[in-house]
Amino acid sequence: MSNAPRAEGTLRLAVKKRGNASVISSLRQQGSLKALFPHRGRDMLDAVFLNTAGGLTGGDVMEISVAAEEGTSVSVSSQAAERAYRAQPGPAAQMNVRLQVGKAARAHWLPQETILFDGAALDRRLHVDLAPDARALIVEPLIFGRAAMGETLQNLHFTDQWRVRRDAQLVFADAVRITDATLARMQSAALTSGAIAMATILLAAPDAAAFASVDLPPEAGISLISDDLLLVRMLAADSFILRKTLVPLVETLSQSPIPRVWRL
């Protein structure tokens, strides 16, 4: 049986400065990944990516690379929630993201929720390379199953690895691994109390400490790792409740309106 991917996608975007606006310097899109640009000629370039394959399943490989050149601002979001479907035996789907944020540049990685279906197999990797004075806001919401369908996850393979470097030095590393055994423990009050929605938010910015006292619900926790690195983890009973808290938090940390696709 062939191990060829069911779907492959590559998206590479570079952003440059033109006057006061951040504009496309180069763009390559191939296979199942496409990019839309709802607004152009503004200080921040809004980029929206979509997976034309309609979701992720075993063997899919998606690669996204964004480079923000000196003094630029870019916001990258997804057109809709990503869906990780049941996978056949074999390699897991892969989603690999790399952000390069140059001197005095700003990048927001703001995809909408990833919904994990029962039997999904997904490995994600995120690498962020920051100049000494660059800013980055990373947001990843995650939903375990489709509550409206009465779905309870029984089988799952999910890994998520983050690596953030500033001036070539590793400043943040995180790894999440969720398997069938993890799912069996997720009802525990000490773990998630049955919550099916979560989000991880990382702000890497010279003034990150100024946001350490932001208001959060009891189900969220905040850690000021260093003066320029702030981490928030958030749990919620469902995706609707998660968004009610997540959207204003993202707007506070980004100091910008949430991308319009989040409100459609």
PDB file of C-alpha atoms in Angstrom:
ATOM      1  CA  MET A   1       0.000   0.000   0.000  1.00  0.00           C
ATOM      2  CA  SER A   2       1.357   3.444  -0.928  1.00  0.00           C
ATOM      3  CA  ASN A   3       2.428   5.825   1.825  1.00  0.00           C
ATOM      4  CA  ALA A   4       1.966   8.871  -0.419  1.00  0.00           C
ATOM      5  CA  PRO A   5       0.231  11.760   1.370  1.00  0.00           C
ATOM      6  CA  ARG A   6      -3.486  12.179   0.806  1.00  0.00           C
ATOM      7  CA  ALA A   7      -2.903  15.923   0.548  1.00  0.00           C
ATOM      8  CA  GLU A   8       0.112  18.203   0.506  1.00  0.00           C
ATOM      9  CA  GLY A   9       0.264  21.957   0.842  1.00  0.00           C
ATOM     10  CA  THR A  10       2.971  24.609   0.941  1.00  0.00           C
ATOM     11  CA  LEU A  11       2.518  28.285   1.758  1.00  0.00           C
ATOM     12  CA  ARG A  12       5.476  30.663   1.912  1.00  0.00           C
ATOM     13  CA  LEU A  13       4.914  34.351   2.528  1.00  0.00           C
ATOM     14  CA  ALA A  14       7.417  37.174   2.946  1.00  0.00           C
ATOM     15  CA  VAL A  15       6.374  40.666   4.004  1.00  0.00           C
ATOM     16  CA  LYS A  16       8.198  43.918   3.280  1.00  0.00           C
ATOM     17  CA  LYS A  17       7.706  47.599   4.033  1.00  0.00           C
ATOM     18  CA  ARG A  18       6.399  50.014   1.409  1.00  0.00           C
ATOM     19  CA  GLY A  19       6.024  53.477   2.887  1.00  0.00           C
ATOM     20  CA  ASN A  20       3.951  52.997   6.043  1.00  0.00           C
ATOM     21  CA  ALA A  21       2.308  49.822   4.777  1.00  0.00           C
ATOM     22  CA  SER A  22       3.296  46.169   5.140  1.00  0.00           C
ATOM     23  CA  VAL A  23       2.892  44.439   1.778  1.00  0.00           C
ATOM     24  CA  ILE A  24       3.647  41.121   0.112  1.00  0.00           C
ATOM     25  CA  SER A  25       7.297  40.722  -0.801  1.00  0.00           C
ATOM     26  CA  SER A  26       6.969  37.180  -2.135  1.00  0.00           C
ATOM     27  CA  LEU A  27       4.307  34.494  -2.097  1.00  0.00           C
ATOM     28  CA  ARG A  28       4.374  30.834  -2.989  1.00  0.00           C
ATOM     29  CA  GLN A  29       1.313  28.644  -2.609  1.00  0.00           C
ATOM     30  CA  GLN A  30       1.204  25.070  -3.756  1.00  0.00           C
ATOM     31  CA  GLY A  31      -1.140  22.125  -3.410  1.00  0.00           C
ATOM     32  CA  SER A  32      -3.854  22.299  -0.758  1.00  0.00           C
ATOM     33  CA  LEU A  33      -2.757  25.530   0.955  1.00  0.00           C
ATOM     34  CA  LYS A  34      -3.938  28.876  -0.387  1.00  0.00           C
ATOM     35  CA  ALA A  35      -3.772  32.426   0.979  1.00  0.00           C
ATOM     36  CA  LEU A  36      -6.200  35.317   0.833  1.00  0.00           C
ATOM     37  CA  PHE A  37      -5.450  38.951   1.704  1.00  0.00           C
ATOM     38  CA  PRO A  38      -8.662  40.736   2.750  1.00  0.00           C
ATOM     39  CA  HIS A  39      -7.019  44.145   3.256  1.00  0.00           C
ATOM     40  CA  ARG A  40      -3.951  45.574   1.595  1.00  0.00           C
ATOM     41  CA  GLY A  41      -1.972  48.768   1.898  1.00  0.00           C
ATOM     42  CA  ARG A  42      -2.308  49.003   5.680  1.00  0.00           C
ATOM     43  CA  ASP A  43       0.297  49.020   8.405  1.00  0.00           C
ATOM     44  CA  MET A  44      -0.485  45.365   9.189  1.00  0.00           C
ATOM     45  CA  LEU A  45      -0.858  42.848   6.379  1.00  0.00           C
ATOM     46  CA  ASP A  46      -3.801  40.495   6.987  1.00  0.00           C
ATOM     47  CA  ALA A  47      -3.228  37.002   5.596  1.00  0.00           C
ATOM     48  CA  VAL A  48      -5.840  34.246   5.736  1.00  0.00           C
ATOM     49  CA  PHE A  49      -4.878  30.692   4.812  1.00  0.00           C
ATOM     50  CA  LEU A  50      -7.197  27.851   3.856  1.00  0.00           C
ATOM     51  CA  ASN A  51      -6.760  24.133   3.378  1.00  0.00           C
ATOM     52  CA  THR A  52      -8.651  23.249   0.205  1.00  0.00           C
ATOM     53  CA  ALA A  53      -8.478  19.543   1.091  1.00  0.00           C
ATOM     54  CA  GLY A  54     -11.175  20.251   3.687  1.00  0.00           C
ATOM     55  CA  GLY A  55      -9.295  18.914   6.692  1.00  0.00           C
ATOM     56  CA  LEU A  56      -6.367  16.787   7.815  1.00  0.00           C
ATOM     57  CA  THR A  57      -6.049  13.032   7.903  1.00  0.00           C
ATOM     58  CA  GLY A  58      -3.262  10.482   8.144  1.00  0.00           C
ATOM     59  CA  GLY A  59      -0.367  11.145   5.774  1.00  0.00           C
ATOM     60  CA  ASP A  60      -1.240  14.755   4.940  1.00  0.00           C
ATOM     61  CA  VAL A  61       1.671  17.211   5.040  1.00  0.00           C
ATOM     62  CA  MET A  62       1.148  20.978   5.352  1.00  0.00           C
ATOM     63  CA  GLU A  63       3.990  23.508   5.510  1.00  0.00           C
ATOM     64  CA  ILE A  64       3.539  27.219   6.298  1.00  0.00           C
ATOM     65  CA  SER A  65       6.402  29.711   6.420  1.00  0.00           C
ATOM     66  CA  VAL A  66       6.027  33.437   7.121  1.00  0.00           C
ATOM     67  CA  ALA A  67       8.897  35.938   7.122  1.00  0.00           C
ATOM     68  CA  ALA A  68       8.246  39.457   8.422  1.00  0.00           C
ATOM     69  CA  GLU A  69      11.061  41.737   7.292  1.00  0.00           C
ATOM     70  CA  GLU A  70      12.350  44.703   9.281  1.00  0.00           C
ATOM     71  CA  GLY A  71       9.654  47.054  10.534  1.00  0.00           C
ATOM     72  CA  THR A  72       6.732  45.082   9.097  1.00  0.00           C
ATOM     73  CA  SER A  73       3.545  43.767  10.711  1.00  0.00           C
ATOM     74  CA  VAL A  74       1.640  40.660   9.631  1.00  0.00           C
ATOM     75  CA  SER A  75      -1.355  38.792  11.008  1.00  0.00           C
ATOM     76  CA  VAL A  76      -1.956  35.214   9.857  1.00  0.00           C
ATOM     77  CA  SER A  77      -5.265  33.486  10.548  1.00  0.00           C
ATOM     78  CA  SER A  78      -7.262  30.612   9.080  1.00  0.00           C
ATOM     79  CA  GLN A  79     -10.451  30.972   7.069  1.00  0.00           C
ATOM     80  CA  ALA A  80     -12.250  28.457   9.307  1.00  0.00           C
ATOM     81  CA  ALA A  81     -11.620  25.904  12.009  1.00  0.00           C
ATOM     82  CA  GLU A  82      -9.264  23.127  10.923  1.00  0.00           C
ATOM     83  CA  ARG A  83     -10.548  19.564  11.257  1.00  0.00           C
ATOM     84  CA  ALA A  84      -8.373  16.563  11.986  1.00  0.00           C
ATOM     85  CA  TYR A  85     -10.342  13.532  10.805  1.00  0.00           C
ATOM     86  CA  ARG A  86     -10.102   9.842  11.642  1.00  0.00           C
ATOM     87  CA  ALA A  87      -6.865   8.452  10.226  1.00  0.00           C
ATOM     88  CA  GLN A  88      -6.132   5.044   8.773  1.00  0.00           C
ATOM     89  CA  PRO A  89      -3.132   3.118  10.168  1.00  0.00           C
ATOM     90  CA  GLY A  90       0.088   4.705   8.984  1.00  0.00           C
ATOM     91  CA  PRO A  91       1.809   8.090   9.283  1.00  0.00           C
ATOM     92  CA  ALA A  92       0.057  10.907  11.123  1.00  0.00           C
ATOM     93  CA  ALA A  93      -0.863  14.165   9.425  1.00  0.00           C
ATOM     94  CA  GLN A  94       1.790  16.861   9.779  1.00  0.00           C
ATOM     95  CA  MET A  95       1.353  20.611  10.170  1.00  0.00           C
ATOM     96  CA  ASN A  96       4.665  22.487  10.252  1.00  0.00           C
ATOM     97  CA  VAL A  97       4.791  26.247  10.798  1.00  0.00           C
ATOM     98  CA  ARG A  98       7.801  28.574  10.831  1.00  0.00           C
ATOM     99  CA  LEU A  99       7.698  32.276  11.631  1.00  0.00           C
ATOM    100  CA  GLN A 100      10.676  34.578  11.134  1.00  0.00           C
ATOM    101  CA  VAL A 101      10.197  38.015  12.641  1.00  0.00           C
ATOM    102  CA  GLY A 102      12.817  40.627  11.811  1.00  0.00           C
ATOM    103  CA  LYS A 103      14.079  43.746  13.526  1.00  0.00           C
ATOM    104  CA  ALA A 104      11.253  45.904  14.923  1.00  0.00           C
ATOM    105  CA  ALA A 105       8.736  43.616  13.179  1.00  0.00           C
ATOM    106  CA  ARG A 106       5.496  42.153  14.518  1.00  0.00           C
ATOM    107  CA  ALA A 107       3.777  38.844  13.689  1.00  0.00           C
ATOM    108  CA  HIS A 108       0.494  37.386  14.939  1.00  0.00           C
ATOM    109  CA  TRP A 109      -0.206  33.676  14.415  1.00  0.00           C
ATOM    110  CA  LEU A 110      -3.974  33.420  14.995  1.00  0.00           C
ATOM    111  CA  PRO A 111      -5.498  30.299  13.442  1.00  0.00           C
ATOM    112  CA  GLN A 112      -9.029  29.405  14.436  1.00  0.00           C
ATOM    113  CA  GLU A 113      -9.714  26.207  16.363  1.00  0.00           C
ATOM    114  CA  THR A 114      -8.315  22.817  15.434  1.00  0.00           C
ATOM    115  CA  ILE A 115     -11.070  20.237  16.022  1.00  0.00           C
ATOM    116  CA  LEU A 116      -9.826  16.736  16.779  1.00  0.00           C
ATOM    117  CA  PHE A 117     -12.212  14.001  15.652  1.00  0.00           C
ATOM    118  CA  ASP A 118     -12.205  10.536  17.181  1.00  0.00           C
ATOM    119  CA  GLY A 119      -9.371   8.516  15.681  1.00  0.00           C
ATOM    120  CA  ALA A 120      -7.417  11.574  14.500  1.00  0.00           C
ATOM    121  CA  ALA A 121      -3.630  11.416  14.159  1.00  0.00           C
ATOM    122  CA  LEU A 122      -1.852  14.785  13.943  1.00  0.00           C
ATOM    123  CA  ASP A 123       1.688  15.980  14.626  1.00  0.00           C
ATOM    124  CA  ARG A 124       2.231  19.770  14.741  1.00  0.00           C
ATOM    125  CA  ARG A 125       5.485  21.695  14.879  1.00  0.00           C
ATOM    126  CA  LEU A 126       5.893  25.447  15.406  1.00  0.00           C
ATOM    127  CA  HIS A 127       9.251  27.236  15.130  1.00  0.00           C
ATOM    128  CA  VAL A 128       9.554  30.971  15.757  1.00  0.00           C
ATOM    129  CA  ASP A 129      12.750  32.970  15.166  1.00  0.00           C
ATOM    130  CA  LEU A 130      12.716  36.502  16.590  1.00  0.00           C
ATOM    131  CA  ALA A 131      15.047  39.460  16.234  1.00  0.00           C
ATOM    132  CA  PRO A 132      16.036  41.010  19.604  1.00  0.00           C
ATOM    133  CA  ASP A 133      13.250  43.630  19.484  1.00  0.00           C
ATOM    134  CA  ALA A 134      10.643  41.696  17.493  1.00  0.00           C
ATOM    135  CA  ARG A 135       7.104  40.930  18.708  1.00  0.00           C
ATOM    136  CA  ALA A 136       5.083  37.745  18.209  1.00  0.00           C
ATOM    137  CA  LEU A 137       1.709  36.608  19.474  1.00  0.00           C
ATOM    138  CA  ILE A 138       0.989  32.885  19.072  1.00  0.00           C
ATOM    139  CA  VAL A 139      -2.510  31.514  19.687  1.00  0.00           C
ATOM    140  CA  GLU A 140      -3.582  27.881  19.229  1.00  0.00           C
ATOM    141  CA  PRO A 141      -7.143  26.873  20.232  1.00  0.00           C
ATOM    142  CA  LEU A 142      -7.902  23.146  20.376  1.00  0.00           C
ATOM    143  CA  ILE A 143     -11.259  21.326  20.565  1.00  0.00           C
ATOM    144  CA  PHE A 144     -11.581  17.672  21.597  1.00  0.00           C
ATOM    145  CA  GLY A 145     -14.443  16.215  19.569  1.00  0.00           C
ATOM    146  CA  ARG A 146     -17.766  17.609  18.396  1.00  0.00           C
ATOM    147  CA  ALA A 147     -19.899  18.265  21.446  1.00  0.00           C
ATOM    148  CA  ALA A 148     -22.962  19.111  19.347  1.00  0.00           C
ATOM    149  CA  MET A 149     -22.748  15.638  17.811  1.00  0.00           C
ATOM    150  CA  GLY A 150     -22.389  13.952  21.190  1.00  0.00           C
ATOM    151  CA  GLU A 151     -18.933  12.732  20.204  1.00  0.00           C
ATOM    152  CA  THR A 152     -16.591  11.479  22.922  1.00  0.00           C
ATOM    153  CA  LEU A 153     -12.995  10.877  21.917  1.00  0.00           C
ATOM    154  CA  GLN A 154     -11.750   7.367  22.544  1.00  0.00           C
ATOM    155  CA  ASN A 155      -8.794   7.134  20.184  1.00  0.00           C
ATOM    156  CA  LEU A 156      -6.354   9.931  19.447  1.00  0.00           C
ATOM    157  CA  HIS A 157      -2.753  10.660  18.551  1.00  0.00           C
ATOM    158  CA  PHE A 158      -1.833  14.331  18.878  1.00  0.00           C
ATOM    159  CA  THR A 159       1.524  16.003  19.431  1.00  0.00           C
ATOM    160  CA  ASP A 160       2.345  19.708  19.439  1.00  0.00           C
ATOM    161  CA  GLN A 161       5.889  21.049  19.751  1.00  0.00           C
ATOM    162  CA  TRP A 162       6.799  24.737  20.014  1.00  0.00           C
ATOM    163  CA  ARG A 163      10.294  26.204  19.821  1.00  0.00           C
ATOM    164  CA  VAL A 164      10.857  29.966  20.118  1.00  0.00           C
ATOM    165  CA  ARG A 165      14.253  31.573  19.656  1.00  0.00           C
ATOM    166  CA  ARG A 166      15.209  35.203  20.162  1.00  0.00           C
ATOM    167  CA  ASP A 167      18.472  36.365  18.639  1.00  0.00           C
ATOM    168  CA  ALA A 168      19.221  32.682  17.883  1.00  0.00           C
ATOM    169  CA  GLN A 169      18.884  31.687  21.570  1.00  0.00           C
ATOM    170  CA  LEU A 170      16.183  29.240  22.649  1.00  0.00           C
ATOM    171  CA  VAL A 171      13.827  31.103  25.014  1.00  0.00           C
ATOM    172  CA  PHE A 172      10.757  28.851  25.036  1.00  0.00           C
ATOM    173  CA  ALA A 173      10.083  25.174  24.391  1.00  0.00           C
ATOM    174  CA  ASP A 174       6.829  23.324  24.896  1.00  0.00           C
ATOM    175  CA  ALA A 175       5.625  19.839  24.033  1.00  0.00           C
ATOM    176  CA  VAL A 176       2.140  18.355  24.271  1.00  0.00           C
ATOM    177  CA  ARG A 177       1.352  14.680  23.665  1.00  0.00           C
ATOM    178  CA  ILE A 178      -2.185  13.330  23.917  1.00  0.00           C
ATOM    179  CA  THR A 179      -2.949   9.660  23.388  1.00  0.00           C
ATOM    180  CA  ASP A 180      -5.714   7.205  24.244  1.00  0.00           C
ATOM    181  CA  ALA A 181      -4.349   6.923  27.786  1.00  0.00           C
ATOM    182  CA  THR A 182      -4.420  10.713  28.190  1.00  0.00           C
ATOM    183  CA  LEU A 183      -8.035  10.855  27.059  1.00  0.00           C
ATOM    184  CA  ALA A 184      -9.006   8.397  29.780  1.00  0.00           C
ATOM    185  CA  ARG A 185      -7.651  10.802  32.410  1.00  0.00           C
ATOM    186  CA  MET A 186      -9.105  14.018  31.002  1.00  0.00           C
ATOM    187  CA  GLN A 187     -12.260  13.733  33.114  1.00  0.00           C
ATOM    188  CA  SER A 188     -10.138  14.160  36.241  1.00  0.00           C
ATOM    189  CA  ALA A 189     -10.729  17.360  38.215  1.00  0.00           C
ATOM    190  CA  ALA A 190      -6.966  17.658  38.584  1.00  0.00           C
ATOM    191  CA  LEU A 191      -6.459  17.633  34.820  1.00  0.00           C
ATOM    192  CA  THR A 192      -9.321  19.196  32.810  1.00  0.00           C
ATOM    193  CA  SER A 193     -12.538  18.349  34.706  1.00  0.00           C
ATOM    194  CA  GLY A 194     -13.994  17.178  31.407  1.00  0.00           C
ATOM    195  CA  ALA A 195     -13.324  20.414  29.509  1.00  0.00           C
ATOM    196  CA  ILE A 196     -13.270  19.820  25.773  1.00  0.00           C
ATOM    197  CA  ALA A 197     -11.790  23.166  24.679  1.00  0.00           C
ATOM    198  CA  MET A 198      -8.390  24.631  25.428  1.00  0.00           C
ATOM    199  CA  ALA A 199      -6.040  27.296  24.140  1.00  0.00           C
ATOM    200  CA  THR A 200      -2.373  28.113  24.505  1.00  0.00           C
ATOM    201  CA  ILE A 201      -1.316  31.746  24.053  1.00  0.00           C
ATOM    202  CA  LEU A 202       2.262  32.991  23.987  1.00  0.00           C
ATOM    203  CA  LEU A 203       3.252  36.658  23.826  1.00  0.00           C
ATOM    204  CA  ALA A 204       6.905  37.306  23.031  1.00  0.00           C
ATOM    205  CA  ALA A 205       7.410  41.066  23.205  1.00  0.00           C
ATOM    206  CA  PRO A 206       9.690  43.548  24.970  1.00  0.00           C
ATOM    207  CA  ASP A 207       6.701  44.792  27.009  1.00  0.00           C
ATOM    208  CA  ALA A 208       5.133  41.382  27.769  1.00  0.00           C
ATOM    209  CA  ALA A 209       5.367  42.001  31.518  1.00  0.00           C
ATOM    210  CA  ALA A 210       2.864  44.857  31.190  1.00  0.00           C
ATOM    211  CA  PHE A 211       0.142  42.284  30.439  1.00  0.00           C
ATOM    212  CA  ALA A 212       0.864  39.952  33.371  1.00  0.00           C
ATOM    213  CA  SER A 213      -2.144  41.217  35.349  1.00  0.00           C
ATOM    214  CA  VAL A 214      -4.704  40.834  32.542  1.00  0.00           C
ATOM    215  CA  ASP A 215      -8.097  39.550  33.722  1.00  0.00           C
ATOM    216  CA  LEU A 216      -8.640  35.825  33.210  1.00  0.00           C
ATOM    217  CA  PRO A 217     -11.350  33.342  34.232  1.00  0.00           C
ATOM    218  CA  PRO A 218     -10.607  30.757  36.964  1.00  0.00           C
ATOM    219  CA  GLU A 219     -10.084  28.097  34.287  1.00  0.00           C
ATOM    220  CA  ALA A 220      -7.063  29.951  32.883  1.00  0.00           C
ATOM    221  CA  GLY A 221      -3.538  30.364  34.158  1.00  0.00           C
ATOM    222  CA  ILE A 222      -0.860  32.899  33.307  1.00  0.00           C
ATOM    223  CA  SER A 223       2.916  32.740  33.690  1.00  0.00           C
ATOM    224  CA  LEU A 224       5.413  35.537  33.148  1.00  0.00           C
ATOM    225  CA  ILE A 225       8.370  33.422  32.086  1.00  0.00           C
ATOM    226  CA  SER A 226      10.586  36.469  31.628  1.00  0.00           C
ATOM    227  CA  ASP A 227      10.051  40.183  31.155  1.00  0.00           C
ATOM    228  CA  ASP A 228       9.508  39.617  27.442  1.00  0.00           C
ATOM    229  CA  LEU A 229       7.693  36.256  27.496  1.00  0.00           C
ATOM    230  CA  LEU A 230       4.141  35.628  28.723  1.00  0.00           C
ATOM    231  CA  LEU A 231       2.278  32.304  28.576  1.00  0.00           C
ATOM    232  CA  VAL A 232      -1.459  31.711  29.069  1.00  0.00           C
ATOM    233  CA  ARG A 233      -3.243  28.358  29.128  1.00  0.00           C
ATOM    234  CA  MET A 234      -7.009  28.277  29.094  1.00  0.00           C
ATOM    235  CA  LEU A 235      -9.692  25.596  29.487  1.00  0.00           C
ATOM    236  CA  ALA A 236     -13.401  25.826  28.706  1.00  0.00           C
ATOM    237  CA  ALA A 237     -16.432  23.561  28.644  1.00  0.00           C
ATOM    238  CA  ASP A 238     -16.907  24.110  24.899  1.00  0.00           C
ATOM    239  CA  SER A 239     -15.659  26.164  21.963  1.00  0.00           C
ATOM    240  CA  PHE A 240     -18.303  28.892  22.371  1.00  0.00           C
ATOM    241  CA  ILE A 241     -17.273  29.600  25.965  1.00  0.00           C
ATOM    242  CA  LEU A 242     -13.613  29.472  24.972  1.00  0.00           C
ATOM    243  CA  ARG A 243     -14.111  32.128  22.293  1.00  0.00           C
ATOM    244  CA  LYS A 244     -15.954  34.444  24.666  1.00  0.00           C
ATOM    245  CA  THR A 245     -12.783  34.698  26.750  1.00  0.00           C
ATOM    246  CA  LEU A 246     -10.191  34.178  24.034  1.00  0.00           C
ATOM    247  CA  VAL A 247     -11.262  36.920  21.611  1.00  0.00           C
ATOM    248  CA  PRO A 248     -10.974  39.864  24.057  1.00  0.00           C
ATOM    249  CA  LEU A 249      -7.719  38.433  25.426  1.00  0.00           C
ATOM    250  CA  VAL A 250      -6.198  38.227  21.939  1.00  0.00           C
ATOM    251  CA  GLU A 251      -7.290  41.794  21.203  1.00  0.00           C
ATOM    252  CA  THR A 252      -5.686  42.985  24.436  1.00  0.00           C
ATOM    253  CA  LEU A 253      -2.395  41.179  23.847  1.00  0.00           C
ATOM    254  CA  SER A 254      -2.196  42.032  20.145  1.00  0.00           C
ATOM    255  CA  GLN A 255      -3.421  45.610  20.629  1.00  0.00           C
ATOM    256  CA  SER A 256      -5.380  45.041  17.413  1.00  0.00           C
ATOM    257  CA  PRO A 257      -8.897  43.888  16.482  1.00  0.00           C
ATOM    258  CA  ILE A 258      -9.307  40.143  16.076  1.00  0.00           C
ATOM    259  CA  PRO A 259      -9.169  39.122  12.373  1.00  0.00           C
ATOM    260  CA  ARG A 260     -12.586  39.452  10.779  1.00  0.00           C
ATOM    261  CA  VAL A 261     -12.723  35.743   9.870  1.00  0.00           C
ATOM    262  CA  TRP A 262     -13.029  34.962  13.597  1.00  0.00           C
ATOM    263  CA  ARG A 263     -16.382  36.776  13.670  1.00  0.00           C
ATOM    264  CA  LEU A 264     -17.966  35.357  10.515  1.00  0.00           C
TER     265      LEU A 264
END
